[in-house]
Amino acid sequence: MSAKRIMSGMRPTGRLHLGHYFGALRNWIHFQSQYESFFSIVDWHALTTKFQNTREVQPHIWEIALDWLCVGIDADVATIYVQSAVPEIAELHLLLSMFTPHNWVEREPTLKDMVKMLDQDESAAKEKVTYGLLGYPVLMASDILTFRGELVPVGKDQESHLEFARDVARRFNNFYNVDYFPEPKPEFTTTPLLKGIDGQKMGKSFNNDIKIADTDDDTIAKVKKMITDRTRIAKSDPGHTDLCEVPWPMYQIFAGDPSLLASVKTDCESAAIGCVDCKVKLAGLINDYFRPMREKRRELAANPGKVREIVEEGNLKARKVARQTLKDVREIMGMVNWA
Ligand code: SF4
Protein backbone atom coordinates (compact mmCIF):
# COMPACT_ATOMS: atom_id res chain seq x y z
CA MET A 1 0.00 0.00 0.00
CA SER A 2 1.25 3.51 -0.81
CA ALA A 3 2.32 5.63 2.15
CA LYS A 4 0.17 8.49 0.85
CA ARG A 5 -2.70 9.43 3.09
CA ILE A 6 -6.18 10.22 1.90
CA MET A 7 -8.78 11.84 4.12
CA SER A 8 -12.48 12.39 3.68
CA GLY A 9 -15.58 12.66 5.81
CA MET A 10 -19.36 12.85 5.89
CA ARG A 11 -21.70 14.72 8.20
CA PRO A 12 -24.05 12.44 10.13
CA THR A 13 -27.33 13.96 9.03
CA GLY A 14 -29.22 10.77 8.21
CA ARG A 15 -29.11 7.58 6.19
CA LEU A 16 -27.09 7.86 3.02
CA HIS A 17 -28.58 7.79 -0.44
CA LEU A 18 -27.52 6.71 -3.91
CA GLY A 19 -25.93 10.11 -4.52
CA HIS A 20 -23.56 9.52 -1.60
CA TYR A 21 -22.81 6.03 -2.87
CA PHE A 22 -21.99 6.95 -6.48
CA GLY A 23 -20.59 10.39 -5.60
CA ALA A 24 -18.25 9.35 -2.81
CA LEU A 25 -18.39 5.88 -1.30
CA ARG A 26 -17.68 3.98 -4.49
CA ASN A 27 -14.54 6.07 -4.91
CA TRP A 28 -13.53 5.55 -1.28
CA ILE A 29 -13.77 1.79 -1.76
CA HIS A 30 -11.41 2.12 -4.71
CA PHE A 31 -9.00 4.40 -2.77
CA GLN A 32 -8.85 2.35 0.42
CA SER A 33 -6.70 -0.30 -1.24
CA GLN A 34 -4.38 2.29 -2.78
CA TYR A 35 -3.79 4.75 0.06
CA GLU A 36 -3.67 4.92 3.82
CA SER A 37 -7.27 6.02 4.24
CA PHE A 38 -8.94 8.03 7.00
CA PHE A 39 -12.71 8.24 6.77
CA SER A 40 -14.38 10.42 9.36
CA ILE A 41 -17.96 10.76 10.53
CA VAL A 42 -17.73 14.49 11.11
CA ASP A 43 -20.28 15.03 13.87
CA TRP A 44 -18.95 18.44 14.94
CA HIS A 45 -19.61 19.65 11.41
CA ALA A 46 -23.21 18.53 11.79
CA LEU A 47 -23.48 20.76 14.86
CA THR A 48 -22.65 23.85 12.81
CA THR A 49 -26.17 23.74 11.37
CA LYS A 50 -27.93 21.39 13.80
CA PHE A 51 -27.12 23.23 17.01
CA GLN A 52 -30.80 23.31 17.95
CA ASN A 53 -31.22 19.54 17.42
CA THR A 54 -27.97 18.08 18.68
CA ARG A 55 -29.63 14.89 19.94
CA GLU A 56 -30.45 13.93 16.36
CA VAL A 57 -26.77 13.69 15.49
CA GLN A 58 -25.79 10.70 17.63
CA PRO A 59 -28.16 8.09 16.12
CA HIS A 60 -27.11 9.23 12.68
CA ILE A 61 -23.48 8.36 13.49
CA TRP A 62 -24.49 4.69 13.64
CA GLU A 63 -26.59 4.91 10.50
CA ILE A 64 -23.60 6.28 8.59
CA ALA A 65 -21.30 3.62 10.03
CA LEU A 66 -23.76 0.94 8.86
CA ASP A 67 -24.01 2.46 5.41
CA TRP A 68 -20.24 2.69 5.03
CA LEU A 69 -19.60 -0.84 6.23
CA CYS A 70 -22.35 -2.45 4.19
CA VAL A 71 -21.19 -0.93 0.90
CA GLY A 72 -17.64 -2.17 1.41
CA ILE A 73 -15.63 0.37 3.37
CA ASP A 74 -13.27 -2.06 5.04
CA ALA A 75 -12.27 -1.25 8.62
CA ASP A 76 -9.35 -3.69 8.32
CA VAL A 77 -7.87 -1.49 5.62
CA ALA A 78 -9.22 2.02 6.21
CA THR A 79 -9.52 3.92 9.48
CA ILE A 80 -13.18 4.67 10.19
CA TYR A 81 -13.62 7.08 13.09
CA VAL A 82 -15.86 9.70 14.62
CA GLN A 83 -14.55 13.25 14.64
CA SER A 84 -15.61 14.01 18.22
CA ALA A 85 -13.71 10.93 19.46
CA VAL A 86 -10.50 12.66 18.39
CA PRO A 87 -10.30 15.84 20.50
CA GLU A 88 -6.91 16.69 18.97
CA ILE A 89 -8.85 17.82 15.87
CA ALA A 90 -10.57 20.45 18.00
CA GLU A 91 -7.28 21.58 19.49
CA LEU A 92 -5.71 21.94 16.05
CA HIS A 93 -8.82 23.84 14.92
CA LEU A 94 -8.28 26.29 17.76
CA LEU A 95 -4.57 26.70 17.06
CA LEU A 96 -5.12 27.16 13.32
CA SER A 97 -7.91 29.66 13.95
CA MET A 98 -5.40 31.90 15.75
CA PHE A 99 -3.57 32.76 12.55
CA THR A 100 -6.26 32.27 9.91
CA PRO A 101 -7.32 35.73 8.66
CA HIS A 102 -11.05 36.24 9.11
CA ASN A 103 -11.49 37.45 5.55
CA TRP A 104 -10.34 34.04 4.33
CA VAL A 105 -13.25 32.51 6.18
CA GLU A 106 -15.78 35.07 5.03
CA ARG A 107 -14.91 34.67 1.35
CA GLU A 108 -15.55 30.90 1.39
CA PRO A 109 -18.15 30.29 -1.35
CA THR A 110 -19.65 27.27 0.40
CA LEU A 111 -20.52 29.40 3.42
CA LYS A 112 -23.01 31.33 1.28
CA ASP A 113 -24.64 28.03 0.22
CA MET A 114 -24.86 26.88 3.82
CA VAL A 115 -26.44 30.17 4.88
CA LYS A 116 -29.07 29.70 2.15
CA MET A 117 -29.71 26.16 3.38
CA LEU A 118 -30.44 27.49 6.86
CA ASP A 119 -33.18 29.81 5.73
CA GLN A 120 -34.45 31.04 2.37
CA ASP A 121 -34.92 34.45 3.97
CA GLU A 122 -31.44 36.01 3.83
CA SER A 123 -31.77 38.17 6.94
CA ALA A 124 -33.26 35.26 8.97
CA ALA A 125 -30.45 33.02 7.75
CA LYS A 126 -27.81 35.50 8.89
CA GLU A 127 -29.23 35.24 12.43
CA LYS A 128 -28.37 31.54 12.35
CA VAL A 129 -24.77 32.03 11.25
CA THR A 130 -22.89 31.14 14.39
CA TYR A 131 -19.25 31.53 15.23
CA GLY A 132 -18.97 27.74 14.75
CA LEU A 133 -20.50 27.82 11.29
CA LEU A 134 -18.25 30.68 10.23
CA GLY A 135 -15.26 28.66 11.41
CA TYR A 136 -16.20 25.41 9.66
CA PRO A 137 -13.57 25.83 6.90
CA VAL A 138 -10.90 25.97 9.63
CA LEU A 139 -12.38 22.85 11.20
CA MET A 140 -12.35 21.18 7.79
CA ALA A 141 -8.69 22.14 7.34
CA SER A 142 -8.03 20.71 10.78
CA ASP A 143 -9.79 17.44 9.85
CA ILE A 144 -7.35 17.01 6.98
CA LEU A 145 -4.20 18.41 8.58
CA THR A 146 -4.56 16.46 11.85
CA PHE A 147 -3.94 13.37 9.74
CA ARG A 148 -1.46 15.17 7.50
CA GLY A 149 -3.69 14.12 4.65
CA GLU A 150 -1.98 14.47 1.29
CA LEU A 151 -5.00 13.68 -0.85
CA VAL A 152 -8.68 14.49 -0.57
CA PRO A 153 -11.18 12.95 -2.98
CA VAL A 154 -13.16 15.68 -4.76
CA GLY A 155 -15.08 16.17 -7.97
CA LYS A 156 -13.64 18.69 -10.48
CA ASP A 157 -16.23 21.26 -9.41
CA GLN A 158 -15.21 21.05 -5.74
CA GLU A 159 -11.53 21.79 -6.10
CA SER A 160 -11.96 25.25 -4.58
CA HIS A 161 -13.05 23.62 -1.28
CA LEU A 162 -9.54 22.36 -0.82
CA GLU A 163 -7.90 25.71 -1.47
CA PHE A 164 -8.62 26.82 2.05
CA ALA A 165 -6.89 23.85 3.68
CA ARG A 166 -3.94 24.27 1.34
CA ASP A 167 -3.69 27.99 2.22
CA VAL A 168 -3.80 27.21 5.93
CA ALA A 169 -1.14 24.49 5.63
CA ARG A 170 1.11 26.84 3.65
CA ARG A 171 0.61 29.67 6.14
CA PHE A 172 1.51 27.41 9.06
CA ASN A 173 4.64 26.14 7.31
CA ASN A 174 5.71 29.68 6.36
CA PHE A 175 4.97 31.12 9.80
CA TYR A 176 7.04 28.55 11.61
CA ASN A 177 9.55 28.03 8.83
CA VAL A 178 8.89 24.31 8.61
CA ASP A 179 7.77 21.86 5.99
CA TYR A 180 5.43 20.02 8.31
CA PHE A 181 1.95 20.00 6.83
CA PRO A 182 1.60 18.64 3.30
CA GLU A 183 -0.60 20.86 1.14
CA PRO A 184 -3.50 18.48 0.50
CA LYS A 185 -4.10 17.83 -3.15
CA PRO A 186 -7.33 16.82 -4.85
CA GLU A 187 -7.73 13.22 -5.89
CA PHE A 188 -10.23 13.75 -8.66
CA THR A 189 -13.21 11.48 -8.83
CA THR A 190 -15.69 10.92 -11.58
CA THR A 191 -19.28 10.97 -10.48
CA PRO A 192 -22.25 10.09 -12.65
CA LEU A 193 -24.99 12.69 -12.58
CA LEU A 194 -27.61 11.35 -10.21
CA LYS A 195 -30.91 13.13 -10.04
CA GLY A 196 -33.52 12.73 -7.35
CA ILE A 197 -36.92 11.31 -8.26
CA ASP A 198 -38.21 14.85 -8.97
CA GLY A 199 -35.43 15.59 -11.47
CA GLN A 200 -33.53 17.91 -9.09
CA LYS A 201 -30.17 17.07 -7.55
CA MET A 202 -30.63 14.09 -5.20
CA GLY A 203 -30.62 15.24 -1.59
CA LYS A 204 -32.06 14.08 1.70
CA SER A 205 -33.42 17.52 2.51
CA PHE A 206 -35.25 17.63 -0.84
CA ASN A 207 -37.09 14.41 0.02
CA ASN A 208 -36.29 13.07 -3.44
CA ASP A 209 -33.69 10.45 -2.62
CA ILE A 210 -33.43 6.67 -2.68
CA LYS A 211 -31.53 5.42 0.34
CA ILE A 212 -28.93 2.68 0.35
CA ALA A 213 -30.96 1.18 3.22
CA ASP A 214 -34.37 1.39 1.53
CA THR A 215 -36.31 -1.84 1.11
CA ASP A 216 -37.18 -3.24 -2.29
CA ASP A 217 -40.73 -1.96 -1.86
CA ASP A 218 -39.56 1.54 -0.81
CA THR A 219 -37.38 1.64 -3.89
CA ILE A 220 -40.17 0.52 -6.23
CA ALA A 221 -42.55 3.11 -4.76
CA LYS A 222 -39.99 5.89 -5.16
CA VAL A 223 -38.92 4.90 -8.66
CA LYS A 224 -42.58 4.86 -9.73
CA LYS A 225 -42.72 8.57 -8.82
CA MET A 226 -39.77 9.50 -11.05
CA ILE A 227 -40.34 12.25 -13.57
CA THR A 228 -40.14 10.78 -17.06
CA ASP A 229 -40.75 12.35 -20.48
CA ARG A 230 -43.18 15.17 -19.75
CA THR A 231 -44.36 15.21 -23.38
CA ARG A 232 -45.57 11.60 -23.17
CA ILE A 233 -49.16 11.83 -22.05
CA ALA A 234 -50.66 8.42 -22.96
CA LYS A 235 -49.04 5.00 -22.87
CA SER A 236 -49.57 4.76 -26.64
CA ASP A 237 -47.52 7.93 -27.24
CA PRO A 238 -43.94 7.19 -28.28
CA GLY A 239 -41.51 8.24 -25.56
CA HIS A 240 -38.26 10.17 -25.96
CA THR A 241 -35.33 8.90 -23.94
CA ASP A 242 -33.55 12.24 -24.44
CA LEU A 243 -36.47 13.97 -22.69
CA CYS A 244 -36.82 11.34 -19.97
CA GLU A 245 -35.65 13.22 -16.90
CA VAL A 246 -34.78 10.56 -14.34
CA PRO A 247 -35.32 6.90 -15.33
CA TRP A 248 -33.29 7.01 -18.52
CA PRO A 249 -30.20 8.63 -16.93
CA MET A 250 -30.55 6.04 -14.12
CA TYR A 251 -30.60 3.23 -16.67
CA GLN A 252 -27.18 4.46 -17.83
CA ILE A 253 -25.86 3.67 -14.35
CA PHE A 254 -27.67 0.45 -13.58
CA ALA A 255 -28.24 -1.29 -16.94
CA GLY A 256 -24.74 -2.73 -17.15
CA ASP A 257 -25.37 -4.54 -20.43
CA PRO A 258 -25.54 -2.12 -23.44
CA SER A 259 -28.08 -4.42 -25.14
CA LEU A 260 -30.50 -3.75 -22.27
CA LEU A 261 -30.12 0.00 -22.83
CA ALA A 262 -30.74 -0.49 -26.53
CA SER A 263 -33.90 -2.51 -25.92
CA VAL A 264 -35.29 0.01 -23.41
CA LYS A 265 -34.67 2.80 -25.91
CA THR A 266 -36.37 0.88 -28.71
CA ASP A 267 -39.33 -0.08 -26.51
CA CYS A 268 -39.70 3.48 -25.20
CA GLU A 269 -39.55 5.16 -28.59
CA SER A 270 -41.93 2.67 -30.19
CA ALA A 271 -44.35 2.86 -27.23
CA ALA A 272 -43.91 -0.89 -26.73
CA ILE A 273 -43.46 -0.21 -23.03
CA GLY A 274 -45.24 2.26 -20.78
CA CYS A 275 -43.37 4.43 -18.31
CA VAL A 276 -44.76 2.58 -15.30
CA ASP A 277 -43.50 -0.81 -16.52
CA CYS A 278 -40.21 0.75 -17.56
CA LYS A 279 -39.75 2.22 -14.09
CA VAL A 280 -40.63 -1.06 -12.36
CA LYS A 281 -37.92 -2.72 -14.46
CA LEU A 282 -35.46 0.00 -13.41
CA ALA A 283 -36.39 -0.44 -9.75
CA GLY A 284 -35.57 -4.14 -10.16
CA LEU A 285 -32.08 -3.26 -11.41
CA ILE A 286 -31.52 -0.87 -8.49
CA ASN A 287 -32.73 -3.47 -6.02
CA ASP A 288 -30.50 -6.16 -7.56
CA TYR A 289 -27.50 -3.84 -7.32
CA PHE A 290 -28.04 -2.95 -3.66
CA ARG A 291 -29.46 -6.27 -2.43
CA PRO A 292 -26.18 -7.73 -1.10
CA MET A 293 -25.34 -4.43 0.62
CA ARG A 294 -28.78 -4.19 2.16
CA GLU A 295 -28.52 -7.75 3.44
CA LYS A 296 -25.14 -6.99 4.97
CA ARG A 297 -26.57 -3.82 6.50
CA ARG A 298 -29.39 -5.78 8.14
CA GLU A 299 -26.89 -8.26 9.57
CA LEU A 300 -24.70 -5.48 10.96
CA ALA A 301 -27.69 -3.58 12.34
CA ALA A 302 -28.66 -6.72 14.26
CA ASN A 303 -25.25 -6.62 15.94
CA PRO A 304 -24.78 -3.05 17.19
CA GLY A 305 -22.03 -4.12 19.62
CA LYS A 306 -19.90 -5.25 16.69
CA VAL A 307 -20.40 -1.97 14.83
CA ARG A 308 -19.51 -0.02 17.95
CA GLU A 309 -16.37 -2.12 18.36
CA ILE A 310 -15.31 -1.40 14.76
CA VAL A 311 -15.81 2.34 15.19
CA GLU A 312 -14.08 2.44 18.57
CA GLU A 313 -11.08 0.60 17.15
CA GLY A 314 -10.97 3.18 14.35
CA ASN A 315 -11.20 5.99 16.90
CA LEU A 316 -8.15 4.60 18.71
CA LYS A 317 -6.17 4.26 15.49
CA ALA A 318 -7.09 7.80 14.46
CA ARG A 319 -6.27 9.20 17.85
CA LYS A 320 -2.82 7.69 17.85
CA VAL A 321 -1.97 9.56 14.66
CA ALA A 322 -3.67 12.75 15.88
CA ARG A 323 -1.78 12.75 19.17
CA GLN A 324 1.54 12.63 17.34
CA THR A 325 0.51 15.50 15.05
CA LEU A 326 -0.51 17.69 17.97
CA LYS A 327 2.69 16.88 19.84
CA ASP A 328 4.68 17.95 16.77
CA VAL A 329 2.55 21.07 16.25
CA ARG A 330 2.96 22.20 19.85
CA GLU A 331 6.71 21.75 19.57
CA ILE A 332 6.86 23.64 16.27
CA MET A 333 4.82 26.47 17.79
CA GLY A 334 7.05 26.57 20.87
CA MET A 335 4.26 25.59 23.21
CA VAL A 336 4.40 23.28 26.17
CA ASN A 337 3.63 19.59 25.56
CA TRP A 338 1.99 18.99 28.92
CA ALA A 339 2.34 15.53 30.36
FE1 SF4 B 1 -38.36 7.13 -19.66
FE2 SF4 B 1 -38.83 4.53 -19.79
FE3 SF4 B 1 -40.84 6.27 -19.99
FE4 SF4 B 1 -39.09 6.01 -21.95
S1 SF4 B 1 -40.52 4.44 -21.22
S2 SF4 B 1 -39.84 7.97 -21.09
S3 SF4 B 1 -37.18 5.63 -20.82
S4 SF4 B 1 -39.54 5.94 -18.20
Tab-separated table of N, CA, C and O in Angstrom, residues 141-210:
chain	number	residue	atom	x	y	z
A	141	ALA	N	-10.157	22.178	7.547
A	141	ALA	CA	-8.694	22.140	7.345
A	141	ALA	C	-8.062	21.298	8.442
A	141	ALA	O	-7.162	20.487	8.199
A	142	SER	N	-8.564	21.466	9.654
A	142	SER	CA	-8.029	20.711	10.781
A	142	SER	C	-8.287	19.212	10.626
A	142	SER	O	-7.431	18.385	10.956
A	143	ASP	N	-9.478	18.859	10.110
A	143	ASP	CA	-9.785	17.445	9.846
A	143	ASP	C	-8.718	16.809	8.960
A	143	ASP	O	-8.297	15.686	9.193
A	144	ILE	N	-8.320	17.563	7.948
A	144	ILE	CA	-7.349	17.013	6.982
A	144	ILE	C	-5.938	17.059	7.569
A	144	ILE	O	-5.196	16.077	7.519
A	145	LEU	N	-5.592	18.215	8.160
A	145	LEU	CA	-4.197	18.413	8.585
A	145	LEU	C	-3.850	17.589	9.825
A	145	LEU	O	-2.694	17.198	9.999
A	146	THR	N	-4.839	17.306	10.675
A	146	THR	CA	-4.557	16.459	11.848
A	146	THR	C	-3.963	15.124	11.404
A	146	THR	O	-3.117	14.546	12.087
A	147	PHE	N	-4.434	14.655	10.245
A	147	PHE	CA	-3.936	13.365	9.742
A	147	PHE	C	-2.875	13.568	8.663
A	147	PHE	O	-2.483	12.622	7.994
A	148	ARG	N	-2.457	14.822	8.521
A	148	ARG	CA	-1.455	15.175	7.505
A	148	ARG	C	-1.833	14.539	6.173
A	148	ARG	O	-1.005	13.950	5.483
A	149	GLY	N	-3.142	14.704	5.878
A	149	GLY	CA	-3.690	14.118	4.647
A	149	GLY	C	-3.055	14.768	3.424
A	149	GLY	O	-2.957	15.996	3.344
A	150	GLU	N	-2.613	13.945	2.504
A	150	GLU	CA	-1.981	14.468	1.287
A	150	GLU	C	-2.971	14.556	0.143
A	150	GLU	O	-2.791	15.332	-0.781
A	151	LEU	N	-4.008	13.727	0.219
A	151	LEU	CA	-4.997	13.682	-0.853
A	151	LEU	C	-6.398	13.750	-0.262
A	151	LEU	O	-6.652	13.181	0.801
A	152	VAL	N	-7.269	14.447	-0.978
A	152	VAL	CA	-8.676	14.494	-0.572
A	152	VAL	C	-9.510	14.237	-1.820
A	152	VAL	O	-9.323	14.927	-2.832
A	153	PRO	N	-10.380	13.216	-1.781
A	153	PRO	CA	-11.177	12.952	-2.983
A	153	PRO	C	-12.212	14.049	-3.220
A	153	PRO	O	-12.989	14.372	-2.321
A	154	VAL	N	-12.179	14.636	-4.404
A	154	VAL	CA	-13.156	15.675	-4.761
A	154	VAL	C	-13.528	15.541	-6.231
A	154	VAL	O	-12.745	15.023	-7.023
A	155	GLY	N	-14.696	16.051	-6.563
A	155	GLY	CA	-15.076	16.175	-7.971
A	155	GLY	C	-14.405	17.429	-8.520
A	155	GLY	O	-14.006	18.310	-7.749
A	156	LYS	N	-14.292	17.536	-9.843
A	156	LYS	CA	-13.642	18.694	-10.481
A	156	LYS	C	-14.223	20.016	-9.985
A	156	LYS	O	-13.522	20.999	-9.799
A	157	ASP	N	-15.557	20.025	-9.786
A	157	ASP	CA	-16.231	21.264	-9.412
A	157	ASP	C	-16.007	21.637	-7.950
A	157	ASP	O	-16.411	22.699	-7.506
A	158	GLN	N	-15.370	20.765	-7.173
A	158	GLN	CA	-15.212	21.052	-5.741
A	158	GLN	C	-13.773	21.410	-5.379
A	158	GLN	O	-13.450	21.536	-4.209
A	159	GLU	N	-12.941	21.591	-6.395
A	159	GLU	CA	-11.528	21.790	-6.101
A	159	GLU	C	-11.307	22.994	-5.192
A	159	GLU	O	-10.409	22.996	-4.341
A	160	SER	N	-12.144	24.018	-5.372
A	160	SER	CA	-11.959	25.245	-4.581
A	160	SER	C	-12.100	24.979	-3.083
A	160	SER	O	-11.530	25.693	-2.265
A	161	HIS	N	-12.860	23.922	-2.707
A	161	HIS	CA	-13.047	23.618	-1.283
A	161	HIS	C	-11.717	23.295	-0.599
A	161	HIS	O	-11.566	23.496	0.604
A	162	LEU	N	-10.815	22.780	-1.392
A	162	LEU	CA	-9.538	22.360	-0.817
A	162	LEU	C	-8.552	23.508	-0.702
A	162	LEU	O	-7.577	23.425	0.035
A	163	GLU	N	-8.818	24.556	-1.455
A	163	GLU	CA	-7.898	25.706	-1.471
A	163	GLU	C	-7.646	26.198	-0.057
A	163	GLU	O	-6.524	26.530	0.305
A	164	PHE	N	-8.710	26.258	0.695
A	164	PHE	CA	-8.617	26.815	2.051
A	164	PHE	C	-7.632	26.009	2.894
A	164	PHE	O	-6.742	26.564	3.537
A	165	ALA	N	-7.781	24.697	2.873
A	165	ALA	CA	-6.889	23.848	3.677
A	165	ALA	C	-5.453	23.976	3.194
A	165	ALA	O	-4.516	23.999	3.998
A	166	ARG	N	-5.300	24.104	1.880
A	166	ARG	CA	-3.944	24.271	1.343
A	166	ARG	C	-3.343	25.583	1.825
A	166	ARG	O	-2.190	25.646	2.231
A	167	ASP	N	-4.167	26.668	1.778
A	167	ASP	CA	-3.692	27.994	2.216
A	167	ASP	C	-3.285	27.958	3.685
A	167	ASP	O	-2.279	28.537	4.076
A	168	VAL	N	-4.089	27.267	4.490
A	168	VAL	CA	-3.801	27.205	5.931
A	168	VAL	C	-2.504	26.422	6.176
A	168	VAL	O	-1.650	26.836	6.969
A	169	ALA	N	-2.356	25.300	5.464
A	169	ALA	CA	-1.140	24.487	5.626
A	169	ALA	C	0.089	25.303	5.242
A	169	ALA	O	1.102	25.319	5.960
A	170	ARG	N	-0.025	26.036	4.130
A	170	ARG	CA	1.106	26.844	3.651
A	170	ARG	C	1.431	27.943	4.651
A	170	ARG	O	2.597	28.193	4.967
A	171	ARG	N	0.392	28.581	5.185
A	171	ARG	CA	0.610	29.675	6.141
A	171	ARG	C	1.309	29.154	7.398
A	171	ARG	O	2.203	29.789	7.941
A	172	PHE	N	0.871	27.999	7.867
A	172	PHE	CA	1.512	27.407	9.058
A	172	PHE	C	2.995	27.145	8.762
A	172	PHE	O	3.876	27.544	9.534
A	173	ASN	N	3.248	26.490	7.642
A	173	ASN	CA	4.638	26.144	7.306
A	173	ASN	C	5.505	27.397	7.174
A	173	ASN	O	6.640	27.431	7.658
A	174	ASN	N	4.938	28.439	6.538
A	174	ASN	CA	5.710	29.679	6.362
A	174	ASN	C	5.941	30.386	7.692
A	174	ASN	O	7.031	30.850	7.980
A	175	PHE	N	4.896	30.447	8.493
A	175	PHE	CA	4.966	31.124	9.799
A	175	PHE	C	6.075	30.544	10.661
A	175	PHE	O	6.813	31.258	11.306
A	176	TYR	N	6.108	29.218	10.684
A	176	TYR	CA	7.043	28.549	11.608
A	176	TYR	C	8.263	27.994	10.886
A	176	TYR	O	9.060	27.278	11.493
A	177	ASN	N	8.367	28.390	9.606
A	177	ASN	CA	9.551	28.029	8.830
A	177	ASN	C	9.830	26.516	8.876
A	177	ASN	O	10.940	26.080	9.180
A	178	VAL	N	8.780	25.772	8.618
A	178	VAL	CA	8.892	24.312	8.609
A	178	VAL	C	8.259	23.780	7.321
A	178	VAL	O	7.609	24.522	6.586
A	179	ASP	N	8.442	22.510	7.121
A	179	ASP	CA	7.771	21.855	5.995
A	179	ASP	C	6.963	20.702	6.594
A	179	ASP	O	7.191	19.552	6.273
A	180	TYR	N	6.079	21.066	7.522
A	180	TYR	CA	5.425	20.019	8.313
A	180	TYR	C	4.138	19.505	7.673
A	180	TYR	O	3.961	18.307	7.468
A	181	PHE	N	3.228	20.443	7.388
A	181	PHE	CA	1.946	19.998	6.831
A	181	PHE	C	2.045	19.863	5.318
A	181	PHE	O	2.425	20.824	4.637
A	182	PRO	N	1.684	18.707	4.765
A	182	PRO	CA	1.602	18.641	3.304
A	182	PRO	C	0.424	19.499	2.841
A	182	PRO	O	-0.568	19.625	3.560
A	183	GLU	N	0.549	20.122	1.678
A	183	GLU	CA	-0.604	20.858	1.142
A	183	GLU	C	-1.499	19.828	0.461
A	183	GLU	O	-1.101	19.240	-0.551
A	184	PRO	N	-2.673	19.566	1.039
A	184	PRO	CA	-3.503	18.475	0.504
A	184	PRO	C	-3.925	18.727	-0.938
A	184	PRO	O	-4.355	19.819	-1.282
A	185	LYS	N	-3.774	17.700	-1.723
A	185	LYS	CA	-4.103	17.832	-3.154
A	185	LYS	C	-5.401	17.085	-3.453
A	185	LYS	O	-5.732	16.123	-2.761
A	186	PRO	N	-6.093	17.533	-4.501
A	186	PRO	CA	-7.329	16.823	-4.847
A	186	PRO	C	-7.025	15.489	-5.520
A	186	PRO	O	-6.104	15.404	-6.328
A	187	GLU	N	-7.755	14.481	-5.155
A	187	GLU	CA	-7.734	13.224	-5.893
A	187	GLU	C	-9.055	13.218	-6.650
A	187	GLU	O	-10.122	13.022	-6.044
A	188	PHE	N	-8.985	13.531	-7.924
A	188	PHE	CA	-10.226	13.746	-8.662
A	188	PHE	C	-11.022	12.466	-8.840
A	188	PHE	O	-10.456	11.394	-9.074
A	189	THR	N	-12.313	12.618	-8.696
A	189	THR	CA	-13.208	11.475	-8.825
A	189	THR	C	-14.199	11.768	-9.946
A	189	THR	O	-14.518	12.927	-10.208
A	190	THR	N	-14.646	10.722	-10.580
A	190	THR	CA	-15.694	10.918	-11.579
A	190	THR	C	-17.009	10.438	-10.972
A	190	THR	O	-17.067	9.379	-10.349
A	191	THR	N	-17.995	11.253	-11.119
A	191	THR	CA	-19.277	10.968	-10.483
A	191	THR	C	-20.385	11.045	-11.507
A	191	THR	O	-20.545	12.084	-12.152
A	192	PRO	N	-21.138	9.982	-11.701
A	192	PRO	CA	-22.249	10.095	-12.654
A	192	PRO	C	-23.317	11.042	-12.105
A	192	PRO	O	-23.492	11.134	-10.884
A	193	LEU	N	-23.941	11.769	-13.015
A	193	LEU	CA	-24.995	12.690	-12.582
A	193	LEU	C	-26.173	11.879	-12.040
A	193	LEU	O	-26.712	11.028	-12.743
A	194	LEU	N	-26.528	12.114	-10.817
A	194	LEU	CA	-27.607	11.345	-10.213
A	194	LEU	C	-28.697	12.292	-9.721
A	194	LEU	O	-28.488	13.049	-8.776
A	195	LYS	N	-29.819	12.237	-10.415
A	195	LYS	CA	-30.913	13.131	-10.035
A	195	LYS	C	-31.818	12.438	-9.036
A	195	LYS	O	-31.957	11.211	-9.049
A	196	GLY	N	-32.490	13.256	-8.233
A	196	GLY	CA	-33.521	12.726	-7.353
A	196	GLY	C	-34.762	12.394	-8.159
A	196	GLY	O	-34.845	12.707	-9.360
A	197	ILE	N	-35.749	11.787	-7.508
A	197	ILE	CA	-36.920	11.313	-8.256
A	197	ILE	C	-37.705	12.458	-8.911
A	197	ILE	O	-38.448	12.253	-9.862
A	198	ASP	N	-37.510	13.690	-8.398
A	198	ASP	CA	-38.211	14.851	-8.971
A	198	ASP	C	-37.414	15.544	-10.065
A	198	ASP	O	-37.813	16.588	-10.567
A	199	GLY	N	-36.239	14.995	-10.390
A	199	GLY	CA	-35.432	15.591	-11.465
A	199	GLY	C	-34.422	16.603	-10.963
A	199	GLY	O	-33.585	17.067	-11.722
A	200	GLN	N	-34.523	16.986	-9.666
A	200	GLN	CA	-33.532	17.906	-9.093
A	200	GLN	C	-32.362	17.082	-8.570
A	200	GLN	O	-32.421	15.854	-8.529
A	201	LYS	N	-31.316	17.778	-8.113
A	201	LYS	CA	-30.175	17.066	-7.547
A	201	LYS	C	-30.656	16.202	-6.370
A	201	LYS	O	-31.473	16.655	-5.562
A	202	MET	N	-30.167	14.953	-6.291
A	202	MET	CA	-30.633	14.093	-5.201
A	202	MET	C	-30.123	14.604	-3.860
A	202	MET	O	-28.937	14.897	-3.694
A	203	GLY	N	-31.028	14.737	-2.902
A	203	GLY	CA	-30.623	15.236	-1.593
A	203	GLY	C	-31.656	14.852	-0.552
A	203	GLY	O	-32.858	14.886	-0.815
A	204	LYS	N	-31.170	14.489	0.626
A	204	LYS	CA	-32.063	14.077	1.697
A	204	LYS	C	-33.058	15.186	2.044
A	204	LYS	O	-34.248	14.950	2.214
A	205	SER	N	-32.546	16.423	2.084
A	205	SER	CA	-33.422	17.516	2.508
A	205	SER	C	-34.462	17.850	1.437
A	205	SER	O	-35.441	18.535	1.720
A	206	PHE	N	-34.249	17.373	0.206
A	206	PHE	CA	-35.249	17.633	-0.838
A	206	PHE	C	-36.307	16.529	-0.876
A	206	PHE	O	-37.222	16.567	-1.692
A	207	ASN	N	-36.134	15.513	-0.035
A	207	ASN	CA	-37.086	14.406	0.018
A	207	ASN	C	-37.285	13.757	-1.356
A	207	ASN	O	-38.413	13.434	-1.742
A	208	ASN	N	-36.209	13.633	-2.085
A	208	ASN	CA	-36.295	13.068	-3.442
A	208	ASN	C	-35.278	11.938	-3.632
A	208	ASN	O	-34.939	11.599	-4.756
A	209	ASP	N	-34.804	11.402	-2.523
A	209	ASP	CA	-33.692	10.451	-2.623
A	209	ASP	C	-34.145	9.000	-2.483
A	209	ASP	O	-35.240	8.709	-2.001
A	210	ILE	N	-33.271	8.105	-2.933
A	210	ILE	CA	-33.428	6.670	-2.684
A	210	ILE	C	-32.261	6.292	-1.787
A	210	ILE	O	-31.096	6.555	-2.118
